Short mmCIF file of C-alpha atoms in Angstrom, two decimals:
data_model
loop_
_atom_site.label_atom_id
_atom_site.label_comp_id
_atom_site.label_asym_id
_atom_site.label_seq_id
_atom_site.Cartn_x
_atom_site.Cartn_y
_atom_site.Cartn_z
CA UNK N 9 25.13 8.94 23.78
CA UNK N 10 28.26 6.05 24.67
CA UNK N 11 27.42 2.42 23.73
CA UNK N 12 28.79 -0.03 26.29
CA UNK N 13 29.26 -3.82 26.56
CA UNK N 14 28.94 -5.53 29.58
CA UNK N 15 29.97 -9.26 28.76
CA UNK N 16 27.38 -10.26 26.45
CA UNK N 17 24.52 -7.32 27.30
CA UNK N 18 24.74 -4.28 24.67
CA UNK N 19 23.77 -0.95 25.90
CA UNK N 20 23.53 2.86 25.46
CA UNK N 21 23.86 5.51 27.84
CA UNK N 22 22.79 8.84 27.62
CA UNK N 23 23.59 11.59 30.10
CA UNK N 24 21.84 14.81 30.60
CA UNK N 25 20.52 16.97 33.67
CA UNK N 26 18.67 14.86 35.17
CA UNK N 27 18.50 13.87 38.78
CA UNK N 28 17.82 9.70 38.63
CA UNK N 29 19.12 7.24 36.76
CA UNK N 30 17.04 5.08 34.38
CA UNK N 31 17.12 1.63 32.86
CA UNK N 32 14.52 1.56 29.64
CA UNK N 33 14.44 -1.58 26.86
CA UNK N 34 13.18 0.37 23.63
CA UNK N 35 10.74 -0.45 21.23
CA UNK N 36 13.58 -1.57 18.73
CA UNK N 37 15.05 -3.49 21.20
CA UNK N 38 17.92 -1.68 22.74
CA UNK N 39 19.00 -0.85 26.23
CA UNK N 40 18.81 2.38 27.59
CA UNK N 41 20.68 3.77 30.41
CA UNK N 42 19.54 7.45 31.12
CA UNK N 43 21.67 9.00 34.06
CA UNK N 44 23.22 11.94 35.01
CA UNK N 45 25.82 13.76 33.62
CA UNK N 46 27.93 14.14 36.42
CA UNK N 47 28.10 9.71 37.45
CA UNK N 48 30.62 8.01 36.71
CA UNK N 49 31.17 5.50 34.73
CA UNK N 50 31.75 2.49 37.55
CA UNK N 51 28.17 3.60 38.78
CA UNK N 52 26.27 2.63 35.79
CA UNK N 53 28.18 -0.37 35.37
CA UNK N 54 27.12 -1.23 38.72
CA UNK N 55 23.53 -0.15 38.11
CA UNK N 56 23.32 -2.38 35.07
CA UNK N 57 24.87 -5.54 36.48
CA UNK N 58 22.28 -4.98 39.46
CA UNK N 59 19.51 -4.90 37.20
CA UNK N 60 20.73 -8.00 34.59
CA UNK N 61 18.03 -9.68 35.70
CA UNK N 62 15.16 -7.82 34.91
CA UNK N 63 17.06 -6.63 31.63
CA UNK N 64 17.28 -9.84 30.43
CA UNK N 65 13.86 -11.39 31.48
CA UNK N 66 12.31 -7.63 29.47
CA UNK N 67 14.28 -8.35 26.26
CA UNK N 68 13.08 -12.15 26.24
CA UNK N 69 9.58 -10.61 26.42
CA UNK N 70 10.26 -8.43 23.60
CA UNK N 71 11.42 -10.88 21.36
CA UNK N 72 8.41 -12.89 21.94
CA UNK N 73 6.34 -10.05 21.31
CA UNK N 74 8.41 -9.08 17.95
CA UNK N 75 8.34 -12.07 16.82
CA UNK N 76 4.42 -12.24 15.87
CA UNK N 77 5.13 -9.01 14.23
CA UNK N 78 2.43 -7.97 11.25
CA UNK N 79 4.12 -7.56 7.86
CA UNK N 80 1.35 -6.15 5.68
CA UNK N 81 1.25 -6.53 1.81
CA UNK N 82 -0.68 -3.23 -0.14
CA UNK N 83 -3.17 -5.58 -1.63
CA UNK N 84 -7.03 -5.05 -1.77
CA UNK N 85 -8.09 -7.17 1.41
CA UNK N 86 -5.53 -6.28 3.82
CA UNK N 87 -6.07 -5.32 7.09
CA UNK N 88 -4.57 -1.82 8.18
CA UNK N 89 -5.47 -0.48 12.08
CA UNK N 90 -6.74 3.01 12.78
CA UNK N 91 -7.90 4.09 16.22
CA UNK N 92 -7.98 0.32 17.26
CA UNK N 93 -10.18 -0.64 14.71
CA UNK N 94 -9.03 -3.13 10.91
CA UNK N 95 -9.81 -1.59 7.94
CA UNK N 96 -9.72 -3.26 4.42
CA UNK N 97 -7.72 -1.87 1.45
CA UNK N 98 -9.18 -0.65 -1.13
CA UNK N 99 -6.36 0.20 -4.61
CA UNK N 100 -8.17 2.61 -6.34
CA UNK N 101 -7.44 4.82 -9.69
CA UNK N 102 -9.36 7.64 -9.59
CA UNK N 103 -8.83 9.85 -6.81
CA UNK N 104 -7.37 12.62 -5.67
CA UNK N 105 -5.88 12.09 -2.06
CA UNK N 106 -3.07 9.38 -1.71
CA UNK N 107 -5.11 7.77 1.08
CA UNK N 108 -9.15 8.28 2.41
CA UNK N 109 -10.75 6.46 4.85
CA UNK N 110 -14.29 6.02 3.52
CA UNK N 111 -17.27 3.59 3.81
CA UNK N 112 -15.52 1.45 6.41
CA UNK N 113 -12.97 0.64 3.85
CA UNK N 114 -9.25 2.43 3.41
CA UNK N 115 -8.70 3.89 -0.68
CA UNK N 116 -5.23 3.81 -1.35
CA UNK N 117 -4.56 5.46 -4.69
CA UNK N 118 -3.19 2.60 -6.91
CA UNK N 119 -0.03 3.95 -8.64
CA UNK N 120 1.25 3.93 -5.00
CA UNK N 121 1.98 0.97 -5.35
CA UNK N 122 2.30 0.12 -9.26
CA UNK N 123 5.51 1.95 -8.69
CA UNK N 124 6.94 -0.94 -7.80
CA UNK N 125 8.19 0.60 -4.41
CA UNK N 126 6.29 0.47 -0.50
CA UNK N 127 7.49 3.79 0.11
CA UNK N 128 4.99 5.77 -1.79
CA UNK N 129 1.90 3.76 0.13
CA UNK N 130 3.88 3.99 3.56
CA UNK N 131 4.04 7.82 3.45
CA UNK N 132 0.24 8.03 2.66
CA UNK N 133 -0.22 6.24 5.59
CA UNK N 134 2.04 8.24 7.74
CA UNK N 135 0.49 11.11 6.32
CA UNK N 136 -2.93 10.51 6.88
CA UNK N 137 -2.48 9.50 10.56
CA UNK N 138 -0.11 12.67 11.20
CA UNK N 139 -3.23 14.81 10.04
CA UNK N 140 -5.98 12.76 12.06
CA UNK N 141 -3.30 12.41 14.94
CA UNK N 142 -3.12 16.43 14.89
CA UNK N 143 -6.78 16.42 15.32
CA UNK N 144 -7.80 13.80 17.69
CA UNK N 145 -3.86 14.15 20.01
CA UNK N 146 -4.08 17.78 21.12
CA UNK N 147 -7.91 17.48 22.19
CA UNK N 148 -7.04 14.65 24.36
CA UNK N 149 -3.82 16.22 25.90
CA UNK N 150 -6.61 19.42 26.78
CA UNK N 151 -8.45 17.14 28.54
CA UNK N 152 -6.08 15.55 30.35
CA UNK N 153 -3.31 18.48 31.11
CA UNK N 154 -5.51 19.88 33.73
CA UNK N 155 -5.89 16.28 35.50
CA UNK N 156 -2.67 15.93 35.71
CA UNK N 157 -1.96 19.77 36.97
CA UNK N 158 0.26 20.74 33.92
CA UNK N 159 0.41 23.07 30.72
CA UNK N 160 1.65 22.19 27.79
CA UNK N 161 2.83 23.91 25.11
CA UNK N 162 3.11 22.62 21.67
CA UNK N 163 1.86 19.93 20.68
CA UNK N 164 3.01 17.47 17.17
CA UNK N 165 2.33 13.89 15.80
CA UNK N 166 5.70 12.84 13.93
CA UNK N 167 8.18 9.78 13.29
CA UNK N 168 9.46 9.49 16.64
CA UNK N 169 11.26 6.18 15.86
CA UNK N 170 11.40 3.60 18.62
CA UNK N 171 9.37 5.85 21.14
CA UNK N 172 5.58 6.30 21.17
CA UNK N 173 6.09 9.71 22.29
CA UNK N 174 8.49 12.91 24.47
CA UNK N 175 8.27 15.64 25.89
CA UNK N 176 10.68 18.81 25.89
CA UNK N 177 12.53 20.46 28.84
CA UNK N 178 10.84 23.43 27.26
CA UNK N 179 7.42 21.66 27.85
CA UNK N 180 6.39 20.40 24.36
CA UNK N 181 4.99 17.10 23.07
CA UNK N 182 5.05 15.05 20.02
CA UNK N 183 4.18 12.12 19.17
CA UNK N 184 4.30 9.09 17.12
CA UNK N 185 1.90 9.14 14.33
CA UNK N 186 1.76 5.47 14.89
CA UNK N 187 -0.75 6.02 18.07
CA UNK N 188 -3.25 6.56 16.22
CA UNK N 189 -3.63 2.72 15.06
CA UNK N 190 -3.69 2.35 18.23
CA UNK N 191 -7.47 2.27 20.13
CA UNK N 192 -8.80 5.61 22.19
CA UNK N 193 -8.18 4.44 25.43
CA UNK N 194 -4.72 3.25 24.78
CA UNK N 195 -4.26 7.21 23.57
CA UNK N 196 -5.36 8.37 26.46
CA UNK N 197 -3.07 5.96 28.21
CA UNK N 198 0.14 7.43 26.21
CA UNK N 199 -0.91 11.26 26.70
CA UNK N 200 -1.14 10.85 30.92
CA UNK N 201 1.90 8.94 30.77
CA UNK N 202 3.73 11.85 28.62
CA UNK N 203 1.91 14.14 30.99
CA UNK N 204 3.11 12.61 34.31
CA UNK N 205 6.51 13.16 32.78
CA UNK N 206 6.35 16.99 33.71
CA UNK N 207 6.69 16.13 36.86
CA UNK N 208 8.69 12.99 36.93
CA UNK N 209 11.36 12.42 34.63
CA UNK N 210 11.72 9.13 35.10
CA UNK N 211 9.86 5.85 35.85
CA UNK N 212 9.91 5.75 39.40
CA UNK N 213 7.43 4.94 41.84
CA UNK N 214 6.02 8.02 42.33
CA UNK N 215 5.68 8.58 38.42
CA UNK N 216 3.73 5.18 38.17
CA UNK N 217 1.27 6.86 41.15
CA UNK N 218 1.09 10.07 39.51
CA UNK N 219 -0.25 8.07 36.23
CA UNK N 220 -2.37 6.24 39.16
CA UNK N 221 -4.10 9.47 40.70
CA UNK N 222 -5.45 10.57 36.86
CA UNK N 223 -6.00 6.61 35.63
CA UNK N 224 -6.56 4.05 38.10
CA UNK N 225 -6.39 1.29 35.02
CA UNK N 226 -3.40 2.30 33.65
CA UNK N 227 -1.91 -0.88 33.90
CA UNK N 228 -4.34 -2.93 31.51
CA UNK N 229 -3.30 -0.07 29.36
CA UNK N 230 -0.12 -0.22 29.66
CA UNK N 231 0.09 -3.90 28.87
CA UNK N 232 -2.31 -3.72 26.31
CA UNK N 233 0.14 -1.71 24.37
CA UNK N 234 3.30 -3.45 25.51
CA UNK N 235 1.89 -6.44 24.25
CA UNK N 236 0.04 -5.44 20.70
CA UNK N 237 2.48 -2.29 20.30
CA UNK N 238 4.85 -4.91 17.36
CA UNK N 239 1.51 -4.82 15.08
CA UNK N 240 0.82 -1.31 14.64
CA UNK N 241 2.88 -1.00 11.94
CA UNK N 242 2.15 -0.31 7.98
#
């Protein structure tokens, strides 16, 4: 990966063996220039200048969108998302597991947090949705992997950073464990899209109308999670 500077617009560029080049803004806010390995350098500066204008009008809309970002506190009362739905906390002494999800109410195991650190409660979290993510992702990928005329091989819920999820040149998937705060139909919406990727590996045109042939609404989808993507956080 190079870093570049084009008068005042930051981005990175990453080259690798694909065919098209590719202009992304990530969910942390960066530019993204996948190309190539074989273009030169004049070509994506060219590319990038031709595209200031959408660059700039997509990182304006992420800042708006970051800026109503959730911070959540790991006090009883608060609100924490799973499969689109809030969920109460619940600090709680006696109990085995870190973190259950029980009687419409999430039980976080107190000395999480008496430890005087976030770190302790944030990997419960992260390891309670990596489980349920392993159990509800791979079912839905099944049911959509035939749709979509593709076969997948492995499949894994992880941090994946800025990106909601990838897919291999070898054919495997993984994805963030954050999807699963996410609700079912936005899911669904992230596995076709990761799907469609086998055949295209970028976002032309014809990727958006493969997404199109398996998931005529994609779009609501897509802006549903473009737009409340900032809150599911922990």
């Amino acid at each position: 990966m190079r870093a570049s500077r084009d008068s005042d617009l930051s981005y990175d560029v990453v080259r690798s063996r694909r065919t098209t080049a590719d202009i992304v803004v990530e969910r942390d806010g960066r530019v993204v220039v996948r190309v190539p390995a074989s273009i030169p350098h004049q070509r994506i500066e060219d590319l990038v200048k031709a595209k200031r204008y959408w660059i700039y009008r997509t990182l304006a809309e992420w800042r708006d969108l970051n800026a109503t970002k959730v911070l959540r506190e790991y006090r009883n009362g608060e609100g924490f998302l799973y499969l689109g739905r809030s969920y109460r906390l619940i600090l709680v002494g006696d109990q085995d597991e870190p973190l259950l999800l029980k009687s419409g109410r999430f039980w976080l195991r107190r000395d999480l947090v008496n430890r005087g650190e976030v770190a302790g409660a944030k990997s419960a979290f992260r390891d309670y949705f990596i489980a349920r993510g392993l159990e509800w992702i791979p079912e839905r990928v099944r049911y959509y992997a035939p749709k979509v005329g593709v076969r997948p091989r492995d499949i894994d819920v992880r941090e994946l950073g800025h990106r909601w999820a990838s897919c291999s040149p070898k054919g495997n998937l993984a994805f963030h464990w954050k999807c699963m705060m996410a609700p079912p139909t936005i899911i669904d919406y992230i596995v076709v899209h990761e799907l469609c990727h086998f055949h295209y590996l970028n976002h032309a045109e014809a990727f958006w109308n493969e997404i199109d042939k398996v998931m005529p609404n994609f779009r609501e989808r897509r802006e549903w999670l473009k737009k409340n993507g900032a809150a599911m956080d922990v």
